[in-house]
mmCIF file of C-alpha atoms and ligand atoms in Angstrom:
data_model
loop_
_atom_site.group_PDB
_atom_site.id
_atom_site.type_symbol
_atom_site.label_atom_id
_atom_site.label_comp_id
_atom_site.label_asym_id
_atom_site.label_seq_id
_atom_site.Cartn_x
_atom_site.Cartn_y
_atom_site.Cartn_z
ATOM 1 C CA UNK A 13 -7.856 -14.994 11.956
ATOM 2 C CA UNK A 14 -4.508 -13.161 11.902
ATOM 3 C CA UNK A 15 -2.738 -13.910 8.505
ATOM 4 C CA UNK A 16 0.366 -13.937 8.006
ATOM 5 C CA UNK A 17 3.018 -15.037 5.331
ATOM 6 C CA UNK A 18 1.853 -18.425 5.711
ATOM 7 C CA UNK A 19 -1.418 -17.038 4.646
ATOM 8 C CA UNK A 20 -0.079 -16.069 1.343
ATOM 9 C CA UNK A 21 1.711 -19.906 0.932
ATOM 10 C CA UNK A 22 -1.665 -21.940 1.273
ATOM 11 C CA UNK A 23 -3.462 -19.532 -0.796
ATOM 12 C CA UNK A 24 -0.881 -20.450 -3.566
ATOM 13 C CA UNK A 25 -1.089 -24.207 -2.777
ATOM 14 C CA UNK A 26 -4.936 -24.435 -2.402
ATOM 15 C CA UNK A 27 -5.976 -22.047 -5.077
ATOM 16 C CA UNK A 28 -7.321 -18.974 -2.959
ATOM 17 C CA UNK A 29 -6.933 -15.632 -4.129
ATOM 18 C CA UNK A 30 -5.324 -13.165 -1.996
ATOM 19 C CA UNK A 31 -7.141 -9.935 -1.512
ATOM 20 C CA UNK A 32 -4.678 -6.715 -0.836
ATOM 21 C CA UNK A 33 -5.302 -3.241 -0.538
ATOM 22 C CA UNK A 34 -2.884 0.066 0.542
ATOM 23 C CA UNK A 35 -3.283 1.908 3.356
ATOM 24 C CA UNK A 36 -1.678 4.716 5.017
ATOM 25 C CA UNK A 37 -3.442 5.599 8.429
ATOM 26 C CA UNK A 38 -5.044 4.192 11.697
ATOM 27 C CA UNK A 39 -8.758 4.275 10.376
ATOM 28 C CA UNK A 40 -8.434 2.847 6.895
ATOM 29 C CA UNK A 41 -6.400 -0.042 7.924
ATOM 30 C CA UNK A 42 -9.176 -0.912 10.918
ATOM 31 C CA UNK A 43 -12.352 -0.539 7.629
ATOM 32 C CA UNK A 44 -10.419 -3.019 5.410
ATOM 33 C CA UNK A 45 -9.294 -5.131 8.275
ATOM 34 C CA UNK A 46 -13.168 -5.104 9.141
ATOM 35 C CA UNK A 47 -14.055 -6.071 5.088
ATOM 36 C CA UNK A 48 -11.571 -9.185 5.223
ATOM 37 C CA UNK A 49 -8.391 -7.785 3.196
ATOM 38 C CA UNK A 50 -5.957 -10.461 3.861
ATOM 39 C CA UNK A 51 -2.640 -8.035 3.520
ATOM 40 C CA UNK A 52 -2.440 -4.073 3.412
ATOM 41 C CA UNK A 53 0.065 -2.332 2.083
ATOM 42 C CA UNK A 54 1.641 0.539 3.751
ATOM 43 C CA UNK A 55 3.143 1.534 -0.423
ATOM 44 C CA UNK A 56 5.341 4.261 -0.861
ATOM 45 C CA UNK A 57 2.530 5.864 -3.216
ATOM 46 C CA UNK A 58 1.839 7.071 0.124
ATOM 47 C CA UNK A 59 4.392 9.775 -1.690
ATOM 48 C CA UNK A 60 1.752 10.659 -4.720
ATOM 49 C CA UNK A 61 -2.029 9.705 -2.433
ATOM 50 C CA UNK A 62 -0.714 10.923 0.544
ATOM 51 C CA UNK A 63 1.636 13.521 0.599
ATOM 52 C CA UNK A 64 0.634 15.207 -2.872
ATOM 53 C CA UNK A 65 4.672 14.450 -4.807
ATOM 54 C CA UNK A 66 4.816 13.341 -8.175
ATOM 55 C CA UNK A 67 6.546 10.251 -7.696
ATOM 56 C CA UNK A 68 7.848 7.793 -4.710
ATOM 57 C CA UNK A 69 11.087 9.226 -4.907
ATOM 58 C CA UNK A 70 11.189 11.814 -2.189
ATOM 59 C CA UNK A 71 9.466 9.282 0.570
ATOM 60 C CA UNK A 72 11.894 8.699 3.446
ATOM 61 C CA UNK A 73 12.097 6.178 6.115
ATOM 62 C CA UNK A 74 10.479 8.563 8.776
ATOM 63 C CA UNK A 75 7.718 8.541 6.693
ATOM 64 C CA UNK A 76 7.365 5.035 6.066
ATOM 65 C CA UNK A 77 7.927 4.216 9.791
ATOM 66 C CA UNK A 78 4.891 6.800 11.043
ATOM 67 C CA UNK A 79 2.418 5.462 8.620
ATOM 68 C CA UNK A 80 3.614 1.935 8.803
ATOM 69 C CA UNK A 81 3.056 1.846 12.757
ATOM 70 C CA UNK A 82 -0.819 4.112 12.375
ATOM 71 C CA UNK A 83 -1.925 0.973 9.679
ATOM 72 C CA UNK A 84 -0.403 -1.635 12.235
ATOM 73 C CA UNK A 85 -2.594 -0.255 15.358
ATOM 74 C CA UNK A 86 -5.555 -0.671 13.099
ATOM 75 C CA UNK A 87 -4.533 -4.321 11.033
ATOM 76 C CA UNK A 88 -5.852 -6.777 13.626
ATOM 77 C CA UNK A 89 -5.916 -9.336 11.055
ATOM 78 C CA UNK A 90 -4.692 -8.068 8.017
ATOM 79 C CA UNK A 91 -0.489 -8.952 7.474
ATOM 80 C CA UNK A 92 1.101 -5.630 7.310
ATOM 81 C CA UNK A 93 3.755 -5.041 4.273
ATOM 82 C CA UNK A 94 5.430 -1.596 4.858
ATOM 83 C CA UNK A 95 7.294 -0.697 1.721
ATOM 84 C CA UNK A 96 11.248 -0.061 1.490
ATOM 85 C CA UNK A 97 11.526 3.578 0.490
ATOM 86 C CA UNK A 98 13.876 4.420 -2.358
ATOM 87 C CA UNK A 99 17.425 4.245 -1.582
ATOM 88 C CA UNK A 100 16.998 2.392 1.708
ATOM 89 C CA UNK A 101 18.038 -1.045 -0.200
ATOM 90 C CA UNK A 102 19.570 0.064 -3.396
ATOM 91 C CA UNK A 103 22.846 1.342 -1.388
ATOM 92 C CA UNK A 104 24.009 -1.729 0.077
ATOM 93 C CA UNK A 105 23.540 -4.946 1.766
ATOM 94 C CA UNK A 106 24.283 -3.737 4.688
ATOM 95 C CA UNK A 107 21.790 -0.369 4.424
ATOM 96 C CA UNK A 108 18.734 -3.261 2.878
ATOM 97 C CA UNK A 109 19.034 -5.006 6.379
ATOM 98 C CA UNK A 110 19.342 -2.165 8.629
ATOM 99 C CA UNK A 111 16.382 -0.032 7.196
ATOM 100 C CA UNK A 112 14.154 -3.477 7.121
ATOM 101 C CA UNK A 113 15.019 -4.065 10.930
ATOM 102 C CA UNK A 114 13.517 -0.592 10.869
ATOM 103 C CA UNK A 115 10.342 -0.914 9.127
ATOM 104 C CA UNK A 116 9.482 -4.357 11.641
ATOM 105 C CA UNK A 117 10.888 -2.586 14.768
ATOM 106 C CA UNK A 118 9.955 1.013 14.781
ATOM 107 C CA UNK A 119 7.537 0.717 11.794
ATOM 108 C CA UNK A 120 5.400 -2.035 13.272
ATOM 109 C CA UNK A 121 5.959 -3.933 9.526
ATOM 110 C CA UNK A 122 4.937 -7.505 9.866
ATOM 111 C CA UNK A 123 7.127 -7.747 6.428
ATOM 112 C CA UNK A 124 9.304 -5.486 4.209
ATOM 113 C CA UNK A 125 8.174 -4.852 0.079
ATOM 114 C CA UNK A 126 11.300 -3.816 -2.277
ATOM 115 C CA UNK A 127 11.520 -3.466 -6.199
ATOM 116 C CA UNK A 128 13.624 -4.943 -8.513
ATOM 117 C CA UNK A 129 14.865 -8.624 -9.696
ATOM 118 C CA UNK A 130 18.264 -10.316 -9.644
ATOM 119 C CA UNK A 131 19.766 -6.895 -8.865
ATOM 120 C CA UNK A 132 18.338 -7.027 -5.562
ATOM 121 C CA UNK A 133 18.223 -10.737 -4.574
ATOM 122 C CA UNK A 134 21.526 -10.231 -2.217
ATOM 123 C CA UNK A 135 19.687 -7.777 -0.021
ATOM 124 C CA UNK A 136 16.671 -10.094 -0.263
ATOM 125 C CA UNK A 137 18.552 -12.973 0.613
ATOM 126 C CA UNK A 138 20.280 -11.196 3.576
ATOM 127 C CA UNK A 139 16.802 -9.503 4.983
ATOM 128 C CA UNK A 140 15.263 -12.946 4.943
ATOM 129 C CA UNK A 141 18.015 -14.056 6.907
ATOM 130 C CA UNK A 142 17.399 -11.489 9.409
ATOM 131 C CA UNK A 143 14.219 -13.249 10.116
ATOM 132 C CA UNK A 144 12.085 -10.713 8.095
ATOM 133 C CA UNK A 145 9.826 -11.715 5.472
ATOM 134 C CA UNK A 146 10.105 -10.039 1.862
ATOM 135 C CA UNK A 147 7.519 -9.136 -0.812
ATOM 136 C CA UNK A 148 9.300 -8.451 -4.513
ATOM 137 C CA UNK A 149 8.046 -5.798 -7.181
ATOM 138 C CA UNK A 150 8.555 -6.166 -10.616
ATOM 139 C CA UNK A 151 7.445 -4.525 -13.797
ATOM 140 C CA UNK A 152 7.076 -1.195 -13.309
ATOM 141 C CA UNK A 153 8.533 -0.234 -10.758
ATOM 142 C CA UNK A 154 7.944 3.127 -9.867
ATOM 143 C CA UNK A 155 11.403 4.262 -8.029
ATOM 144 C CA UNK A 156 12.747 3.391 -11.306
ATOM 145 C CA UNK A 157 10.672 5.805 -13.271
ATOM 146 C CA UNK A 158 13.532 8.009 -14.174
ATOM 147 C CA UNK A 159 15.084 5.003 -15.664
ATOM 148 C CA UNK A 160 11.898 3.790 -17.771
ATOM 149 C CA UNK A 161 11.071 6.709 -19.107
ATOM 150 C CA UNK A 162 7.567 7.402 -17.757
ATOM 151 C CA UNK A 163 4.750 5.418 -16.547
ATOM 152 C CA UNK A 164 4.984 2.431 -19.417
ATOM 153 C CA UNK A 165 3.897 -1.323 -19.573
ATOM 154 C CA UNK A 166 6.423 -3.428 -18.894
ATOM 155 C CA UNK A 167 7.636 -6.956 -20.060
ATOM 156 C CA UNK A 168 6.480 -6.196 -23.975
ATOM 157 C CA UNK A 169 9.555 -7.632 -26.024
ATOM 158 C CA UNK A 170 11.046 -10.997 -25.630
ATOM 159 C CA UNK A 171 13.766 -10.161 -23.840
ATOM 160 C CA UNK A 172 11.894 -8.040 -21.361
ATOM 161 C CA UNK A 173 9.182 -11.361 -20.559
ATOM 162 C CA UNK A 174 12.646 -13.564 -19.945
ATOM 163 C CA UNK A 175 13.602 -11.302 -17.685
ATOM 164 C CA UNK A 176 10.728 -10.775 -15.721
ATOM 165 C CA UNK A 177 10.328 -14.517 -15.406
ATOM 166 C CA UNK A 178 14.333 -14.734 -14.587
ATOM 167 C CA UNK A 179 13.927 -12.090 -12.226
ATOM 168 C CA UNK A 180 10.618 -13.444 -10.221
ATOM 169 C CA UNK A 181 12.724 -16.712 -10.117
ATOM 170 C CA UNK A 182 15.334 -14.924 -8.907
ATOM 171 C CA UNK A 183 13.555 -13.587 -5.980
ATOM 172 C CA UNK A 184 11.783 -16.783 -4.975
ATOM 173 C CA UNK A 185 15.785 -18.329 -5.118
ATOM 174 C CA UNK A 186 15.817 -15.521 -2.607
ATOM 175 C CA UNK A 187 13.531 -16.169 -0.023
ATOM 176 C CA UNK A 188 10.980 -13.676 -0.984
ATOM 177 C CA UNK A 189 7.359 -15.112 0.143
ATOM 178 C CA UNK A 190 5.253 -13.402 -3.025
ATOM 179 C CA UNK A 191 5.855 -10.438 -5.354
ATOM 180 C CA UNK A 192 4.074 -8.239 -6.933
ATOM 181 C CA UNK A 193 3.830 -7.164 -10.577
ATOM 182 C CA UNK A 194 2.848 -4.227 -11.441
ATOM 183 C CA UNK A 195 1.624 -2.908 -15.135
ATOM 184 C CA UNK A 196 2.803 -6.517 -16.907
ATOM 185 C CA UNK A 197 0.630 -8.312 -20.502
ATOM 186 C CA UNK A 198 -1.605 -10.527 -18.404
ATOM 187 C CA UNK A 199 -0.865 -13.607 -20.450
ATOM 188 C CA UNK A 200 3.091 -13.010 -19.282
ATOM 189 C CA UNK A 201 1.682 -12.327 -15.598
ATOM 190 C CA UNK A 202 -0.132 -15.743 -15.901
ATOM 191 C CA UNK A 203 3.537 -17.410 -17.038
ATOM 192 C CA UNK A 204 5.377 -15.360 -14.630
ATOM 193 C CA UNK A 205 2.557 -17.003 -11.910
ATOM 194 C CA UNK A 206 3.029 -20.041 -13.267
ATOM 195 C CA UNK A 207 6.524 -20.345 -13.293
ATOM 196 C CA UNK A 208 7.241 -19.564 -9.402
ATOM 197 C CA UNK A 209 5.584 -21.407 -6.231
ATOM 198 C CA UNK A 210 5.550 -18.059 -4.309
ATOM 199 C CA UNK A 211 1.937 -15.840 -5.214
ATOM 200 C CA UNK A 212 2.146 -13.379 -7.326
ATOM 201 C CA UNK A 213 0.316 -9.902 -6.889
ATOM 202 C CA UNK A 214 -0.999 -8.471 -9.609
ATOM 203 C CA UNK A 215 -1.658 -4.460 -10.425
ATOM 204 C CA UNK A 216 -2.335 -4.228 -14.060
ATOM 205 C CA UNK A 217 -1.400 -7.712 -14.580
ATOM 206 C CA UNK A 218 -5.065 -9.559 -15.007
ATOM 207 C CA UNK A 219 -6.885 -11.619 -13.311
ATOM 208 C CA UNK A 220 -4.041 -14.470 -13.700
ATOM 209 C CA UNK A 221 -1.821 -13.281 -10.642
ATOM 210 C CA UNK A 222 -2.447 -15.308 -7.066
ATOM 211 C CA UNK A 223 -3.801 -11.826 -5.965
ATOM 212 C CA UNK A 224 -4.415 -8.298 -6.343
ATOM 213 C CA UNK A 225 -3.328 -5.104 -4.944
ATOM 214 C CA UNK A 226 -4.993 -1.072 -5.356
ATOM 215 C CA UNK A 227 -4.246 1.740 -3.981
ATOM 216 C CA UNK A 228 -7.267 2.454 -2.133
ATOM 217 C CA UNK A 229 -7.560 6.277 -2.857
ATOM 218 C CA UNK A 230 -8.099 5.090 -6.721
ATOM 219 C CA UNK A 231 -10.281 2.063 -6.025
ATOM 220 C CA UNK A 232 -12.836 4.639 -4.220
ATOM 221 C CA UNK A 233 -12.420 7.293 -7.057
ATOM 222 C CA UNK A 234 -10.372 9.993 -4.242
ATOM 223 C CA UNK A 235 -7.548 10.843 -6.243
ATOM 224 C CA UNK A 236 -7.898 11.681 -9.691
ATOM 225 C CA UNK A 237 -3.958 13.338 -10.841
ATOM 226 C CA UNK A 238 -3.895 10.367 -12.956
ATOM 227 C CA UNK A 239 -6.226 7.218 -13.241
ATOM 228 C CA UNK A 240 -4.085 3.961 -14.809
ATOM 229 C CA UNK A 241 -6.243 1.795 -17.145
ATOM 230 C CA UNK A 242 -6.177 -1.036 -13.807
ATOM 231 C CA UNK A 243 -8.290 0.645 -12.184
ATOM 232 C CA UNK A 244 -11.665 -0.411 -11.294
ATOM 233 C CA UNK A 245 -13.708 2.160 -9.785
ATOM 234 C CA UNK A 246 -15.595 0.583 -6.087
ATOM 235 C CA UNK A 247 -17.382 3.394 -5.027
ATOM 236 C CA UNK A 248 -17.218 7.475 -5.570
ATOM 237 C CA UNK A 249 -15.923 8.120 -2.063
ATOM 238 C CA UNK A 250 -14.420 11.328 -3.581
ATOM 239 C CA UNK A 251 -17.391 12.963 -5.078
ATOM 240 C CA UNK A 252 -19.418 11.936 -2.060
ATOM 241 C CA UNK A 253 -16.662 13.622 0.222
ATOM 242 C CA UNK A 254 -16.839 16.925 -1.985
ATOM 243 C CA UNK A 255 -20.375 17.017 -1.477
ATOM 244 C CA UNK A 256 -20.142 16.704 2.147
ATOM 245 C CA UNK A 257 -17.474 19.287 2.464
ATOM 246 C CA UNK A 258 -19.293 21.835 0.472
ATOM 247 C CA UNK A 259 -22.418 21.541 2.216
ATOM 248 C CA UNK A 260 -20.791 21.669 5.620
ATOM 249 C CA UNK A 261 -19.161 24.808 3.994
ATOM 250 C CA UNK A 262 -23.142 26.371 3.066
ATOM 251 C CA UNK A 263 -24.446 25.055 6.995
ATOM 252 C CA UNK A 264 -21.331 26.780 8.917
ATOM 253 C CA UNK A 265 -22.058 29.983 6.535
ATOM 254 C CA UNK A 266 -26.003 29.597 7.016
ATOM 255 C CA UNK A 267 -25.193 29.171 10.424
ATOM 256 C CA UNK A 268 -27.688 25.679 10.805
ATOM 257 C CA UNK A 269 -24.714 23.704 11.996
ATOM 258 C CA UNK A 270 -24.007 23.201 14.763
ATOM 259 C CA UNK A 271 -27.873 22.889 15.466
ATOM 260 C CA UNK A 272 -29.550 21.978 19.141
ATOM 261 C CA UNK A 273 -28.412 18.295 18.784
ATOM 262 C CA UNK A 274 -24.898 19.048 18.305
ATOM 263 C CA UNK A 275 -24.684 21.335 21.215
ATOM 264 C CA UNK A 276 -23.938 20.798 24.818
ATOM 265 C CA UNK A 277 -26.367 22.217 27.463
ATOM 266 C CA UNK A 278 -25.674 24.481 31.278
ATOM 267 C CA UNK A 279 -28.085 24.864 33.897
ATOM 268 C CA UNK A 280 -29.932 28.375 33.270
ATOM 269 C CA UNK A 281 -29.074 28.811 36.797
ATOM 270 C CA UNK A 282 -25.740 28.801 36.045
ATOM 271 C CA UNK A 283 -25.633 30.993 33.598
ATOM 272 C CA UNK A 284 -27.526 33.797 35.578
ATOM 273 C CA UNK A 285 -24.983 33.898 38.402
ATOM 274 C CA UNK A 286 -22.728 34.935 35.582
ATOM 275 C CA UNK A 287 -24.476 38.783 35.122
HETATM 276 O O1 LIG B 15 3.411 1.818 -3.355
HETATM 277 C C1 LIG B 15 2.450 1.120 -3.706
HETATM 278 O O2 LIG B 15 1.275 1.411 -3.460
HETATM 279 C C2 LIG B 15 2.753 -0.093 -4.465
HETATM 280 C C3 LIG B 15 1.609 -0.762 -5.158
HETATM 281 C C4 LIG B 15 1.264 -0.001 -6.377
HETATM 282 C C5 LIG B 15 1.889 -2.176 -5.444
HETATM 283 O O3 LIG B 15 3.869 -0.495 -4.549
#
C-alpha cells in the first residue's frame, strides 16, 4: 500500500505509530521499503553520513535533487520527504516555493521537510499552497547549529517549552501535515504531541511522539564520528562490512578470489586457435 500524507493523518487519529527511516540511495530506499517503513527521509545529514562534512550546511539543492530522485526509484511504498537544504527557504517566500517545486519535480519528493517555527510558517503556508505537502523540524535544528552553540537539547527552560509548543502550533496553523522534533525532554515532546492534531516525529524526543525517525547509517552502527544518546543500535552493519572488506582485501592478495565459480569459461578450442 502506497502511503502517503494521508497515511501520517489516520495514524494520528487511530493511534498507529509511524515508522521513518533516512535514506540516501536507490538500494536502501528499496530494503526499507521491503521492511514496511511507512516514510523515508531523503535528510540533509546526507551532508555528515553521506558526503563526510561536519554539518548540513554545505548541502545544496543539486545534491538533494540526485539523492532525492535514487530513494524515489526505490520507495514503492514508502512516502518520500526530501529535505529543504539550508538557505533554499530561509531567503524568501518566493526562493521556499521555487526550490520545493524543485525537490517534487526534479527531485522526485513526494513532500518537502524544512526547520524552524513561526519564523518559517509564511513559506510553509505558501508551499502548501503550491499543492506540496510540508513536514516541520523543531528543536534542534541542525542548520541552526551556528546559532545554538553546538549539538545541545533543546526546549529545557520555560520559555524555550512555550515556544516549541507555539511554534509546532504555528506550523500546523500552517498547513504542515507532521513535524519532527529533534533532541526535545520527552515529557515536553509528549505535550508538544499532545497539543497539535498533526503527528509528531520524534528523534531524541521518547517514545511519546506519533513516530520516529534515524538516520539509518547510526541505527546499523556505520558511522561512528559521533553517536547521540537516541540512538539505538539495530544491527553492526559496520563492523560486519569491515570484516568483509578486509577479508576480500587478504583473498585478492592470496589470490583465492576470484575462484572457479566466479569465473567465466571459453571453449579450449578457442583458445588454441589463438597460438
Ligand atoms: O537530515 C536528517 O536526517 C534529519 C533527521 C535527523 C530528522 O533531519
Amino acid at each position: 500500500m502506497k502511503h502517503t500524507v494521508s497515511t501520517f493523518a489516520e495514524a494520528k487519529r487511530k493511534g498507529k505509530r509511524i515508522a521513518m527511516l533516512t535514506a540516501y540511495d536507490y538500494s536502501t530506499a528499496r530494503l526499507e521499503d521491503e521492511a514496511g517503513i511507512h516514510a523515508i527521509l531523503v535528510g540533509d545529514s546526507l551532508g555528515n553520513v553521506v558526503l563526510g562534512y561536519e554539518d548540513t550546511l554545505s548541502v545544496t539543492m543539486e545534491d538533494m535533487i540526485h539523492h532525492g530522485r535514487a530513494v524515489a526509484r526505490g520507495a514503492k511504498n514508502a512516502l518520500v520527504v526530501v529535505d529543504m537544504p539550508f538557505m533554499s527557504y530561509q531567503t524568501s517566500v518566493y526562493d521556499a516555493v521555487v526550490n520545493a517545486g524543485r525537490l517534487m519535480k526534479e527531485g522526485r519528493a513526494q513532500a518537502v521537510k524544512l526547520e524552524g517555527g513561526a519564523e518559517v510558517a509564511a513559506q510553509v503556508k505558501a508551499i502548501v499552497e503550491a499543492g506540496i505537502p510540508v513536514m516541520g523540524h523543531l528543536g534542534l535544528t541542525p542548520q541552526s547549529i551556528n546559532a545554538f552553540g553546538g549539538f545541545k537539547v533543546q526546549g529545557k527552560t520555560e520559555a524555550a517549552a512555550r515556544k516549541l509548543i507555539e511554534d509546532a502550533k504555528a506550523l500546523e496553523a500552517a498547513g504542515a501535515f507532521s513535524v519532527v522534533l529533534e533532541c526535545v525532554p520527552a515529557k515536553l515532546a509528549a505535550k508538544v504531541t499532545e497539543a497539535v492534531s498533526i503527528p509528531t516525529i520524534g528523534i531524541g524526543a521518547g517514545a511519546g511522539c506519533d513516530g520516529q525517525v534515524l538516520v539509518y547509517q547510526d541505527m546499523l552502527g556505520m558511522f561512528s564520528d559521533f553517536t547521540p544518546k537516541f540512538v539505538k543500535r539495530y544491527a553492526n552493519v559496520g563492523e560486519a562490512m569491515r570484516e568483509a572488506f578486509a577479508t576480500y582485501v587478504d583473498e585478492v592478495g592470496a589470490g583465492t578470489f576470484p575462484a572457479e565459480e566466479h569465473t567465466y569459461a571459453i571453449a579450449d578450442e578457442v583458445l588454441e586457435k589463438l597460438y
